[in-house]
GROMACS .gro file of C-alpha atoms in nm:
model
  489
    1MET     CA    1   0.000   0.000   0.000
    2ASN     CA    2   0.196   0.297  -0.133
    3PHE     CA    3   0.095   0.645  -0.246
    4VAL     CA    4   0.265   0.905  -0.463
    5VAL     CA    5   0.179   1.260  -0.356
    6LYS     CA    6   0.191   1.526  -0.627
    7LEU     CA    7   0.253   1.882  -0.510
    8PHE     CA    8  -0.002   2.158  -0.575
    9PRO     CA    9   0.111   2.324  -0.903
   10GLU     CA   10   0.167   2.667  -0.743
   11ILE     CA   11   0.431   2.508  -0.519
   12THR     CA   12   0.623   2.369  -0.816
   13ILE     CA   13   0.677   2.716  -0.968
   14LYS     CA   14   0.827   2.864  -0.653
   15SER     CA   15   1.198   2.924  -0.616
   16ARG     CA   16   1.411   2.626  -0.523
   17SER     CA   17   1.449   2.734  -0.160
   18VAL     CA   18   1.078   2.810  -0.111
   19ARG     CA   19   0.974   2.486  -0.278
   20LYS     CA   20   1.217   2.292  -0.062
   21GLN     CA   21   1.080   2.455   0.254
   22MET     CA   22   0.716   2.392   0.158
   23THR     CA   23   0.787   2.030   0.073
   24LYS     CA   24   0.958   1.988   0.410
   25ILE     CA   25   0.653   2.130   0.590
   26LEU     CA   26   0.411   1.913   0.391
   27ARG     CA   27   0.616   1.605   0.472
   28ALA     CA   28   0.607   1.690   0.844
   29ASN     CA   29   0.232   1.756   0.829
   30LEU     CA   30   0.165   1.415   0.675
   31ARG     CA   31   0.389   1.242   0.927
   32ASN     CA   32   0.203   1.415   1.212
   33GLN     CA   33  -0.132   1.294   1.084
   34PHE     CA   34  -0.023   0.936   1.022
   35LYS     CA   35   0.122   0.928   1.373
   36ARG     CA   36  -0.199   1.075   1.518
   37HIS     CA   37  -0.399   0.791   1.361
   38ASN     CA   38  -0.149   0.522   1.464
   39ILE     CA   39  -0.055   0.444   1.104
   40SER     CA   40   0.301   0.327   1.053
   41ALA     CA   41   0.411   0.497   0.731
   42ASP     CA   42   0.729   0.649   0.597
   43VAL     CA   43   0.698   0.975   0.400
   44GLN     CA   44   0.987   1.003   0.155
   45ASN     CA   45   1.084   1.324  -0.022
   46ARG     CA   46   1.142   1.353  -0.395
   47TRP     CA   47   1.198   1.677  -0.577
   48ASP     CA   48   0.869   1.662  -0.765
   49SER     CA   49   0.662   1.453  -0.523
   50LEU     CA   50   0.640   1.273  -0.191
   51VAL     CA   51   0.607   0.898  -0.155
   52VAL     CA   52   0.409   0.743   0.129
   53VAL     CA   53   0.521   0.388   0.207
   54VAL     CA   54   0.277   0.220   0.445
   55ASN     CA   55   0.418  -0.048   0.674
   56GLU     CA   56   0.356  -0.402   0.554
   57LYS     CA   57   0.157  -0.482   0.870
   58HIS     CA   58  -0.117  -0.250   0.738
   59HIS     CA   59  -0.125  -0.376   0.379
   60ASP     CA   60  -0.441  -0.583   0.415
   61ASP     CA   61  -0.619  -0.340   0.649
   62GLU     CA   62  -0.895  -0.164   0.457
   63SER     CA   63  -0.956   0.069   0.749
   64VAL     CA   64  -0.597   0.194   0.730
   65ARG     CA   65  -0.633   0.244   0.356
   66ARG     CA   66  -0.944   0.459   0.411
   67HIS     CA   67  -0.760   0.666   0.670
   68CYS     CA   68  -0.463   0.717   0.437
   69ILE     CA   69  -0.688   0.828   0.151
   70ARG     CA   70  -0.875   1.073   0.372
   71ILE     CA   71  -0.551   1.225   0.501
   72LEU     CA   72  -0.409   1.265   0.149
   73THR     CA   73  -0.727   1.420   0.007
   74HIS     CA   74  -0.780   1.661   0.299
   75THR     CA   75  -0.428   1.794   0.357
   76PRO     CA   76  -0.347   2.141   0.215
   77GLY     CA   77  -0.059   2.148  -0.033
   78ILE     CA   78  -0.143   1.830  -0.223
   79GLY     CA   79  -0.246   1.855  -0.588
   80SER     CA   80  -0.326   1.486  -0.630
   81ALA     CA   81  -0.242   1.150  -0.479
   82LEU     CA   82  -0.187   0.825  -0.664
   83GLU     CA   83  -0.240   0.488  -0.503
   84VAL     CA   84   0.029   0.267  -0.652
   85THR     CA   85   0.170  -0.082  -0.642
   86GLU     CA   86   0.547  -0.093  -0.675
   87HIS     CA   87   0.762  -0.351  -0.852
   88PRO     CA   88   1.124  -0.377  -0.966
   89PHE     CA   89   1.154  -0.265  -1.327
   90GLU     CA   90   1.297  -0.557  -1.522
   91GLY     CA   91   1.235  -0.438  -1.877
   92LEU     CA   92   0.931  -0.349  -2.085
   93PRO     CA   93   0.806  -0.707  -2.142
   94ASN     CA   94   0.788  -0.771  -1.768
   95ALA     CA   95   0.637  -0.427  -1.704
   96PHE     CA   96   0.371  -0.495  -1.967
   97GLU     CA   97   0.269  -0.821  -1.800
   98LEU     CA   98   0.233  -0.656  -1.462
   99ILE     CA   99   0.033  -0.362  -1.599
  100ARG     CA  100  -0.185  -0.592  -1.812
  101ASP     CA  101  -0.276  -0.809  -1.514
  102ALA     CA  102  -0.345  -0.505  -1.294
  103TYR     CA  103  -0.586  -0.350  -1.547
  104ARG     CA  104  -0.735  -0.664  -1.706
  105GLU     CA  105  -1.076  -0.633  -1.537
  106ALA     CA  106  -1.091  -0.255  -1.561
  107VAL     CA  107  -1.047  -0.244  -1.942
  108ALA     CA  108  -1.275  -0.539  -2.026
  109GLY     CA  109  -1.529  -0.424  -2.286
  110LYS     CA  110  -1.409  -0.063  -2.269
  111SER     CA  111  -1.198   0.181  -2.462
  112PHE     CA  112  -0.866   0.275  -2.308
  113CYS     CA  113  -0.538   0.456  -2.351
  114VAL     CA  114  -0.200   0.416  -2.182
  115ARG     CA  115  -0.013   0.699  -2.010
  116ILE     CA  116   0.344   0.629  -1.899
  117LYS     CA  117   0.572   0.870  -1.713
  118ARG     CA  118   0.941   0.788  -1.716
  119ALA     CA  119   1.249   0.915  -1.531
  120GLY     CA  120   1.603   0.786  -1.557
  121GLN     CA  121   1.818   0.624  -1.825
  122HIS     CA  122   1.629   0.379  -2.047
  123ASP     CA  123   1.660   0.268  -2.409
  124PHE     CA  124   1.303   0.374  -2.490
  125THR     CA  125   1.088   0.687  -2.463
  126SER     CA  126   0.763   0.723  -2.271
  127HIS     CA  127   0.573   0.727  -2.601
  128GLN     CA  128   0.737   0.405  -2.717
  129ALA     CA  129   0.643   0.241  -2.384
  130GLU     CA  130   0.282   0.353  -2.427
  131ILE     CA  131   0.261   0.204  -2.776
  132TYR     CA  132   0.419  -0.124  -2.667
  133ILE     CA  133   0.202  -0.168  -2.357
  134GLY     CA  134  -0.118  -0.042  -2.524
  135GLY     CA  135  -0.080  -0.283  -2.815
  136GLY     CA  136  -0.023  -0.571  -2.579
  137ILE     CA  137  -0.328  -0.489  -2.366
  138LEU     CA  138  -0.549  -0.463  -2.676
  139LYS     CA  139  -0.426  -0.799  -2.798
  140GLU     CA  140  -0.422  -0.996  -2.472
  141THR     CA  141  -0.728  -0.865  -2.282
  142ASP     CA  142  -1.096  -0.810  -2.359
  143ALA     CA  143  -1.050  -0.436  -2.405
  144ARG     CA  144  -1.271  -0.302  -2.684
  145GLU     CA  145  -1.043  -0.043  -2.844
  146VAL     CA  146  -0.773   0.218  -2.796
  147SER     CA  147  -0.907   0.573  -2.769
  148LEU     CA  148  -0.655   0.851  -2.724
  149LYS     CA  149  -0.910   1.135  -2.698
  150ASN     CA  150  -1.199   1.003  -2.489
  151PRO     CA  151  -1.098   0.675  -2.324
  152GLU     CA  152  -1.323   0.511  -2.068
  153VAL     CA  153  -1.017   0.385  -1.880
  154VAL     CA  154  -0.674   0.546  -1.853
  155VAL     CA  155  -0.400   0.290  -1.785
  156ARG     CA  156  -0.131   0.472  -1.587
  157ALA     CA  157   0.214   0.378  -1.468
  158GLU     CA  158   0.543   0.544  -1.386
  159ILE     CA  159   0.890   0.404  -1.455
  160ARG     CA  160   1.152   0.565  -1.234
  161ASN     CA  161   1.500   0.428  -1.291
  162GLN     CA  162   1.467   0.064  -1.183
  163THR     CA  163   1.123   0.093  -1.022
  164LEU     CA  164   0.780   0.040  -1.181
  165GLN     CA  165   0.478   0.202  -1.016
  166ILE     CA  166   0.136   0.096  -1.141
  167VAL     CA  167  -0.134   0.351  -1.062
  168GLY     CA  168  -0.450   0.198  -0.925
  169HIS     CA  169  -0.634   0.508  -0.807
  170ASP     CA  170  -0.592   0.878  -0.886
  171MET     CA  171  -0.735   1.109  -0.619
  172ARG     CA  172  -0.778   1.484  -0.635
  173GLY     CA  173  -0.606   1.672  -0.354
  174LEU     CA  174  -0.714   1.978  -0.160
  175GLY     CA  175  -0.463   2.208  -0.330
  176GLY     CA  176  -0.329   2.522  -0.165
  177PHE     CA  177  -0.013   2.548   0.042
  178PRO     CA  178   0.107   2.329   0.330
  179LEU     CA  179  -0.057   2.427   0.658
  180GLY     CA  180   0.175   2.640   0.869
  181SER     CA  181   0.385   2.758   0.577
  182GLN     CA  182   0.223   3.104   0.571
  183GLY     CA  183   0.195   3.187   0.941
  184ASP     CA  184  -0.102   3.220   1.180
  185VAL     CA  185  -0.437   3.400   1.164
  186LEU     CA  186  -0.731   3.442   1.401
  187SER     CA  187  -1.066   3.376   1.234
  188LEU     CA  188  -1.387   3.529   1.370
  189ILE     CA  189  -1.633   3.240   1.345
  190SER     CA  190  -2.008   3.250   1.404
  191GLY     CA  191  -2.088   2.906   1.259
  192GLY     CA  192  -2.273   3.043   0.955
  193PHE     CA  193  -2.186   2.990   0.589
  194ASP     CA  194  -1.951   3.285   0.556
  195SER     CA  195  -1.725   3.242   0.857
  196THR     CA  196  -1.687   2.865   0.809
  197VAL     CA  197  -1.591   2.903   0.443
  198SER     CA  198  -1.348   3.188   0.512
  199SER     CA  199  -1.181   2.979   0.786
  200TYR     CA  200  -1.150   2.684   0.549
  201LEU     CA  201  -0.997   2.900   0.274
  202MET     CA  202  -0.733   3.029   0.514
  203ASN     CA  203  -0.641   2.674   0.614
  204ARG     CA  204  -0.621   2.574   0.249
  205ARG     CA  205  -0.390   2.865   0.176
  206GLY     CA  206  -0.143   2.737   0.434
  207LEU     CA  207  -0.241   2.964   0.725
  208LYS     CA  208  -0.266   2.807   1.069
  209THR     CA  209  -0.616   2.921   1.164
  210HIS     CA  210  -0.722   2.982   1.524
  211PHE     CA  211  -1.089   3.043   1.603
  212LEU     CA  212  -1.251   3.333   1.788
  213PHE     CA  213  -1.619   3.309   1.880
  214PHE     CA  214  -1.829   3.596   2.016
  215ASN     CA  215  -2.114   3.432   2.205
  216LEU     CA  216  -2.440   3.617   2.143
  217GLY     CA  217  -2.680   3.326   2.193
  218GLY     CA  218  -2.594   3.130   2.506
  219SER     CA  219  -2.466   2.775   2.552
  220ALA     CA  220  -2.657   2.625   2.257
  221HIS     CA  221  -2.492   2.874   2.022
  222GLU     CA  222  -2.150   2.801   2.168
  223ILE     CA  223  -2.191   2.424   2.134
  224GLY     CA  224  -2.293   2.458   1.770
  225VAL     CA  225  -1.997   2.680   1.683
  226LYS     CA  226  -1.753   2.453   1.866
  227GLN     CA  227  -1.885   2.161   1.666
  228VAL     CA  228  -1.831   2.330   1.329
  229ALA     CA  229  -1.488   2.467   1.430
  230HIS     CA  230  -1.378   2.123   1.545
  231TYR     CA  231  -1.507   1.975   1.219
  232LEU     CA  232  -1.308   2.224   1.010
  233TRP     CA  233  -0.994   2.156   1.213
  234SER     CA  234  -1.027   1.777   1.217
  235SER     CA  235  -1.102   1.768   0.843
  236TYR     CA  236  -0.858   2.024   0.702
  237GLY     CA  237  -0.610   2.130   0.971
  238GLU     CA  238  -0.544   1.837   1.199
  239SER     CA  239  -0.167   1.846   1.154
  240HIS     CA  240  -0.146   2.154   1.381
  241ARG     CA  241  -0.285   2.239   1.723
  242VAL     CA  242  -0.484   2.563   1.727
  243LYS     CA  243  -0.682   2.760   1.985
  244PHE     CA  244  -1.057   2.817   2.021
  245VAL     CA  245  -1.137   3.138   2.208
  246THR     CA  246  -1.484   3.221   2.340
  247VAL     CA  247  -1.571   3.579   2.439
  248PRO     CA  248  -1.913   3.631   2.604
  249PHE     CA  249  -2.069   3.918   2.411
  250GLU     CA  250  -2.429   3.928   2.535
  251ASP     CA  251  -2.359   4.226   2.764
  252VAL     CA  252  -2.181   4.409   2.483
  253VAL     CA  253  -2.488   4.365   2.262
  254GLY     CA  254  -2.709   4.481   2.549
  255GLU     CA  255  -2.500   4.793   2.597
  256ILE     CA  256  -2.523   4.871   2.225
  257LEU     CA  257  -2.900   4.820   2.219
  258LYS     CA  258  -2.942   5.042   2.521
  259ASN     CA  259  -2.708   5.331   2.443
  260VAL     CA  260  -2.603   5.341   2.076
  261GLU     CA  261  -2.799   5.530   1.812
  262THR     CA  262  -3.010   5.285   1.610
  263SER     CA  263  -2.868   5.339   1.261
  264GLN     CA  264  -2.508   5.285   1.383
  265MET     CA  265  -2.567   4.965   1.582
  266GLY     CA  266  -2.442   4.718   1.320
  267VAL     CA  267  -2.120   4.905   1.251
  268VAL     CA  268  -2.052   4.966   1.621
  269LEU     CA  269  -2.097   4.594   1.699
  270LYS     CA  270  -1.847   4.499   1.428
  271ARG     CA  271  -1.600   4.758   1.559
  272MET     CA  272  -1.635   4.619   1.911
  273MET     CA  273  -1.569   4.272   1.777
  274LEU     CA  274  -1.255   4.388   1.597
  275ARG     CA  275  -1.132   4.569   1.907
  276ALA     CA  276  -1.179   4.253   2.110
  277ALA     CA  277  -1.029   4.034   1.836
  278SER     CA  278  -0.724   4.255   1.819
  279GLU     CA  279  -0.666   4.216   2.194
  280VAL     CA  280  -0.697   3.837   2.166
  281ALA     CA  281  -0.464   3.833   1.865
  282TYR     CA  282  -0.200   4.027   2.059
  283LYS     CA  283  -0.213   3.771   2.340
  284LEU     CA  284  -0.188   3.478   2.095
  285ARG     CA  285   0.084   3.659   1.895
  286VAL     CA  286  -0.118   3.630   1.576
  287PRO     CA  287  -0.056   3.903   1.315
  288ALA     CA  288  -0.384   3.903   1.122
  289LEU     CA  289  -0.760   3.863   1.163
  290VAL     CA  290  -1.001   3.687   0.927
  291THR     CA  291  -1.370   3.763   0.876
  292GLY     CA  292  -1.636   3.619   0.648
  293GLU     CA  293  -1.756   3.953   0.518
  294ALA     CA  294  -1.845   3.996   0.150
  295VAL     CA  295  -1.883   4.340  -0.001
  296ALA     CA  296  -2.246   4.463   0.003
  297GLN     CA  297  -2.389   4.137   0.135
  298VAL     CA  298  -2.552   4.319   0.429
  299ALA     CA  299  -2.571   4.683   0.532
  300SER     CA  300  -2.263   4.679   0.753
  301GLN     CA  301  -2.057   4.535   0.466
  302THR     CA  302  -2.067   4.824   0.222
  303ILE     CA  303  -1.719   4.937   0.129
  304THR     CA  304  -1.753   5.259   0.330
  305ASN     CA  305  -1.876   5.075   0.639
  306LEU     CA  306  -1.596   4.818   0.613
  307ALA     CA  307  -1.343   5.100   0.595
  308VAL     CA  308  -1.486   5.252   0.916
  309ILE     CA  309  -1.495   4.912   1.089
  310ASP     CA  310  -1.128   4.844   1.009
  311LYS     CA  311  -1.022   5.166   1.186
  312ALA     CA  312  -1.115   5.006   1.520
  313CYS     CA  313  -0.806   4.784   1.531
  314ASP     CA  314  -0.440   4.781   1.429
  315HIS     CA  315  -0.432   4.426   1.293
  316MET     CA  316  -0.455   4.336   0.927
  317VAL     CA  317  -0.808   4.215   0.845
  318LEU     CA  318  -0.830   3.949   0.572
  319ARG     CA  319  -1.162   3.898   0.393
  320PRO     CA  320  -1.127   3.598   0.160
  321LEU     CA  321  -1.495   3.616   0.058
  322ALA     CA  322  -1.492   3.987  -0.028
  323ALA     CA  323  -1.584   3.940  -0.397
  324MET     CA  324  -1.787   3.618  -0.371
  325ASP     CA  325  -2.159   3.578  -0.431
  326LYS     CA  326  -2.367   3.409  -0.162
  327GLN     CA  327  -2.435   3.104  -0.382
  328GLU     CA  328  -2.062   3.056  -0.440
  329ILE     CA  329  -2.008   3.057  -0.065
  330ILE     CA  330  -2.289   2.807  -0.008
  331ASP     CA  331  -2.149   2.581  -0.281
  332ILE     CA  332  -1.807   2.573  -0.113
  333SER     CA  333  -1.974   2.511   0.222
  334ARG     CA  334  -2.155   2.211   0.075
  335ARG     CA  335  -1.837   2.074  -0.085
  336ILE     CA  336  -1.635   2.091   0.235
  337GLY     CA  337  -1.909   1.942   0.453
  338ALA     CA  338  -2.002   2.253   0.652
  339GLU     CA  339  -2.342   2.326   0.497
  340THR     CA  340  -2.540   2.127   0.753
  341PHE     CA  341  -2.385   2.321   1.040
  342ALA     CA  342  -2.438   2.658   0.877
  343ALA     CA  343  -2.795   2.591   0.768
  344ASN     CA  344  -2.896   2.517   1.128
  345MET     CA  345  -2.704   2.805   1.291
  346PRO     CA  346  -2.922   3.104   1.389
  347GLU     CA  347  -2.799   3.442   1.267
  348TYR     CA  348  -2.767   3.611   1.605
  349CYS     CA  349  -2.597   3.922   1.466
  350GLY     CA  350  -2.918   4.019   1.289
  351VAL     CA  351  -3.101   4.112   1.610
  352ILE     CA  352  -2.941   4.456   1.631
  353SER     CA  353  -2.966   4.565   1.265
  354VAL     CA  354  -3.249   4.819   1.281
  355ASN     CA  355  -3.262   5.079   1.001
  356PRO     CA  356  -2.886   5.047   0.950
  357THR     CA  357  -2.671   5.302   0.777
  358THR     CA  358  -2.506   5.192   0.455
  359VAL     CA  359  -2.276   5.493   0.415
  360GLY     CA  360  -2.005   5.474   0.678
  361ASP     CA  361  -1.906   5.798   0.845
  362ARG     CA  362  -1.626   5.758   1.096
  363ARG     CA  363  -1.716   6.079   1.280
  364LEU     CA  364  -2.078   5.972   1.331
  365VAL     CA  365  -1.978   5.625   1.440
  366GLU     CA  366  -1.726   5.755   1.692
  367GLU     CA  367  -1.988   5.994   1.829
  368ALA     CA  368  -2.231   5.703   1.867
  369GLU     CA  369  -1.963   5.502   2.049
  370GLN     CA  370  -1.919   5.776   2.311
  371ALA     CA  371  -2.240   5.654   2.473
  372PHE     CA  372  -2.098   5.300   2.500
  373ASP     CA  373  -1.940   5.202   2.833
  374MET     CA  374  -1.605   5.051   2.732
  375GLU     CA  375  -1.579   4.879   3.069
  376VAL     CA  376  -1.840   4.633   2.938
  377LEU     CA  377  -1.603   4.533   2.658
  378THR     CA  378  -1.313   4.509   2.904
  379GLN     CA  379  -1.511   4.272   3.127
  380ALA     CA  380  -1.608   4.058   2.830
  381LEU     CA  381  -1.240   4.015   2.741
  382LYS     CA  382  -1.154   3.930   3.102
  383SER     CA  383  -1.414   3.651   3.084
  384ALA     CA  384  -1.273   3.507   2.760
  385ARG     CA  385  -1.200   3.135   2.764
  386VAL     CA  386  -0.914   2.980   2.564
  387GLN     CA  387  -0.923   2.609   2.476
  388ARG     CA  388  -0.726   2.377   2.254
  389ILE     CA  389  -0.940   2.291   1.954
  390ASP     CA  390  -0.899   1.917   2.008
  391GLU     CA  391  -1.056   1.956   2.354
  392VAL     CA  392  -1.365   2.165   2.274
  393LEU     CA  393  -1.591   1.860   2.227
  394ASP     CA  394  -1.475   1.693   2.548
  395GLY     CA  395  -1.695   1.699   2.856
  396SER     CA  396  -2.061   1.750   2.926
  397ASP     CA  397  -2.079   2.094   2.763
  398SER     CA  398  -2.009   1.950   2.418
  399GLY     CA  399  -2.362   1.815   2.371
  400LEU     CA  400  -2.215   1.481   2.257
  401ASP     CA  401  -2.132   1.310   2.585
  402ASN     CA  402  -2.435   1.076   2.599
  403LEU     CA  403  -2.386   0.920   2.256
  404GLU     CA  404  -2.339   0.545   2.222
  405LEU     CA  405  -2.017   0.456   2.043
  406VAL     CA  406  -2.008   0.113   1.880
  407SER     CA  407  -1.697  -0.074   1.771
  408THR     CA  408  -1.867  -0.399   1.665
  409PRO     CA  409  -2.222  -0.375   1.525
  410THR     CA  410  -2.484  -0.638   1.602
  411LEU     CA  411  -2.644  -0.832   1.316
  412ASN     CA  412  -2.958  -0.617   1.328
  413ASP     CA  413  -2.779  -0.281   1.312
  414VAL     CA  414  -2.810  -0.086   0.988
  415ILE     CA  415  -2.501   0.116   0.896
  416ILE     CA  416  -2.545   0.457   0.731
  417ASP     CA  417  -2.229   0.581   0.560
  418ILE     CA  418  -2.271   0.959   0.574
  419ARG     CA  419  -1.943   1.054   0.404
  420HIS     CA  420  -1.927   1.273   0.096
  421PRO     CA  421  -1.982   1.070  -0.225
  422HIS     CA  422  -1.621   1.138  -0.331
  423GLU     CA  423  -1.494   0.983  -0.009
  424VAL     CA  424  -1.720   0.681  -0.053
  425ALA     CA  425  -1.595   0.632  -0.408
  426ASP     CA  426  -1.230   0.656  -0.299
  427ALA     CA  427  -1.268   0.408  -0.012
  428PRO     CA  428  -1.602   0.220   0.003
  429LEU     CA  429  -1.716   0.084   0.339
  430GLN     CA  430  -1.765  -0.291   0.312
  431LEU     CA  431  -1.926  -0.496   0.591
  432THR     CA  432  -2.027  -0.858   0.539
  433ASN     CA  433  -2.287  -0.897   0.815
  434ASN     CA  434  -2.475  -0.568   0.805
  435GLU     CA  435  -2.683  -0.368   0.563
  436VAL     CA  436  -2.494  -0.055   0.458
  437MET     CA  437  -2.687   0.247   0.335
  438THR     CA  438  -2.515   0.545   0.174
  439ILE     CA  439  -2.675   0.878   0.263
  440PRO     CA  440  -2.447   1.184   0.242
  441PHE     CA  441  -2.452   1.396   0.558
  442TYR     CA  442  -2.615   1.683   0.370
  443ASP     CA  443  -2.915   1.464   0.280
  444LEU     CA  444  -2.942   1.281   0.611
  445ASP     CA  445  -3.184   1.514   0.790
  446GLY     CA  446  -3.421   1.513   0.493
  447GLN     CA  447  -3.420   1.135   0.452
  448ALA     CA  448  -3.429   1.038   0.820
  449ALA     CA  449  -3.806   1.083   0.844
  450ASN     CA  450  -3.854   0.814   0.577
  451LEU     CA  451  -3.643   0.551   0.755
  452ASN     CA  452  -3.790   0.262   0.952
  453HIS     CA  453  -3.696   0.337   1.311
  454SER     CA  454  -3.788  -0.001   1.456
  455GLY     CA  455  -3.417  -0.087   1.486
  456ARG     CA  456  -3.090   0.096   1.546
  457TYR     CA  457  -2.887   0.294   1.294
  458LEU     CA  458  -2.511   0.337   1.324
  459LEU     CA  459  -2.372   0.646   1.152
  460TYR     CA  460  -2.027   0.615   0.998
  461CYS     CA  461  -1.773   0.872   0.884
  462GLN     CA  462  -1.395   0.854   0.874
  463GLN     CA  463  -1.314   1.084   1.166
  464GLY     CA  464  -1.629   1.021   1.369
  465THR     CA  465  -1.697   1.389   1.436
  466MET     CA  466  -1.971   1.434   1.177
  467SER     CA  467  -2.134   1.106   1.284
  468LYS     CA  468  -2.144   1.215   1.647
  469ILE     CA  469  -2.298   1.551   1.565
  470HIS     CA  470  -2.566   1.404   1.338
  471ALA     CA  471  -2.645   1.121   1.577
  472HIS     CA  472  -2.688   1.374   1.857
  473HIS     CA  473  -2.919   1.583   1.641
  474LEU     CA  474  -3.129   1.288   1.514
  475ASN     CA  475  -3.168   1.136   1.860
  476GLN     CA  476  -3.355   1.451   1.959
  477GLN     CA  477  -3.618   1.357   1.698
  478PHE     CA  478  -3.590   0.977   1.729
  479PRO     CA  479  -3.469   0.899   2.084
  480ASP     CA  480  -3.201   0.629   2.115
  481LYS     CA  481  -3.228   0.521   1.750
  482TYR     CA  482  -2.890   0.651   1.639
  483ALA     CA  483  -2.539   0.564   1.753
  484VAL     CA  484  -2.190   0.605   1.607
  485LEU     CA  485  -1.990   0.329   1.439
  486LEU     CA  486  -1.625   0.366   1.524
  487ASP     CA  487  -1.377   0.274   1.257
  488SER     CA  488  -1.211  -0.058   1.336
  489HIS     CA  489  -0.873   0.112   1.306
   0.00000   0.00000   0.00000
């Protein structure tokens, strides 16, 4: 069980020193994640790729394979990953036989083409190898025809010096830069579409993303935001430890509602958040803030209002969604698995937007703020709580502590694989004694009402986080009917 990791193309055009540094960080990130999941694997560095060699003791463990695939498809900095089988290269005739046998079933009755990459000193070119191997496959298998333009199957292999690698599975990577290669940021997260997507985009760009939550809606709001922040971290940033900071902001909102002029409330709230965020960022030694604001999406996000809001703090404020449409943001949220969280997260910020101004005037805003008691903001910051992100779902305040976790299902349990269809295709879940249903997490709530709840359903996902959250939510509608299937690894 080996994998070849192709670098994200933007990394390959960097200078030699920068590329070397990014490859080093990516290698360390992968090693950290394999170690975290108790997978014995060696990550080897090549100039144009990384090679993951999984220990032989794992070679027949399908659970380990699924974990490896998830890590490689969710780690920033990877353009693509190839699952390969490796053999000594003993000449083209021997290579042809190995490739033919590996692809015999896949090409049966289908059109195909052969793509060979070659490195090293050989007495043939890549094109000559493709012709030789393609002709042999057409002659000695049940393949229908060779099609160079629109093949149904692409037969792929790489010949590197005296090694033959036969590609069995080509997986698209997350792209971006290796996490930690671009520094740290503090993302203001509310749990809605915008803040979750902006946090994800920062992770993908190689920025170690800490989370800052301003609690406007009590414990239920905090639990929901912790769940989505933990999901983003465990899915796309697990190689690094980050912080989750909670600042109680109910009294700040109350002070604004009581003393700030109505039309300025939205802008003043955002300025108070940036002031508080800047103080937190100083303590965490983080140089920049991230928000999910998009130009003109709501009244406080006109370009003039954003300019006034930014004057409240000294830190750089990054807005990765600035030019995005709402549907684009929702589409990304769906693709990364955060849509379910966002769709069920109340928009608490909206409670203070009454006849808001759309034309920011710094003088008017500062006059409105003179009626605000800054001691309220100071007390909110004194009450801030800092946690490690991997600990936010521990304990009774997570909302997940009463869930049943199952390692070995009974014969009557029905398994629901709630992973994204791409994940299912890359590494199908196969159980011999239980019925397995495939319902993506984003369709689960809608389809749950049509299920027969006479028995027990076990939800499955690779990390377990999404399964726990959905099981918790569904048990509120169907008590004790949902549990979580732990991966055997």
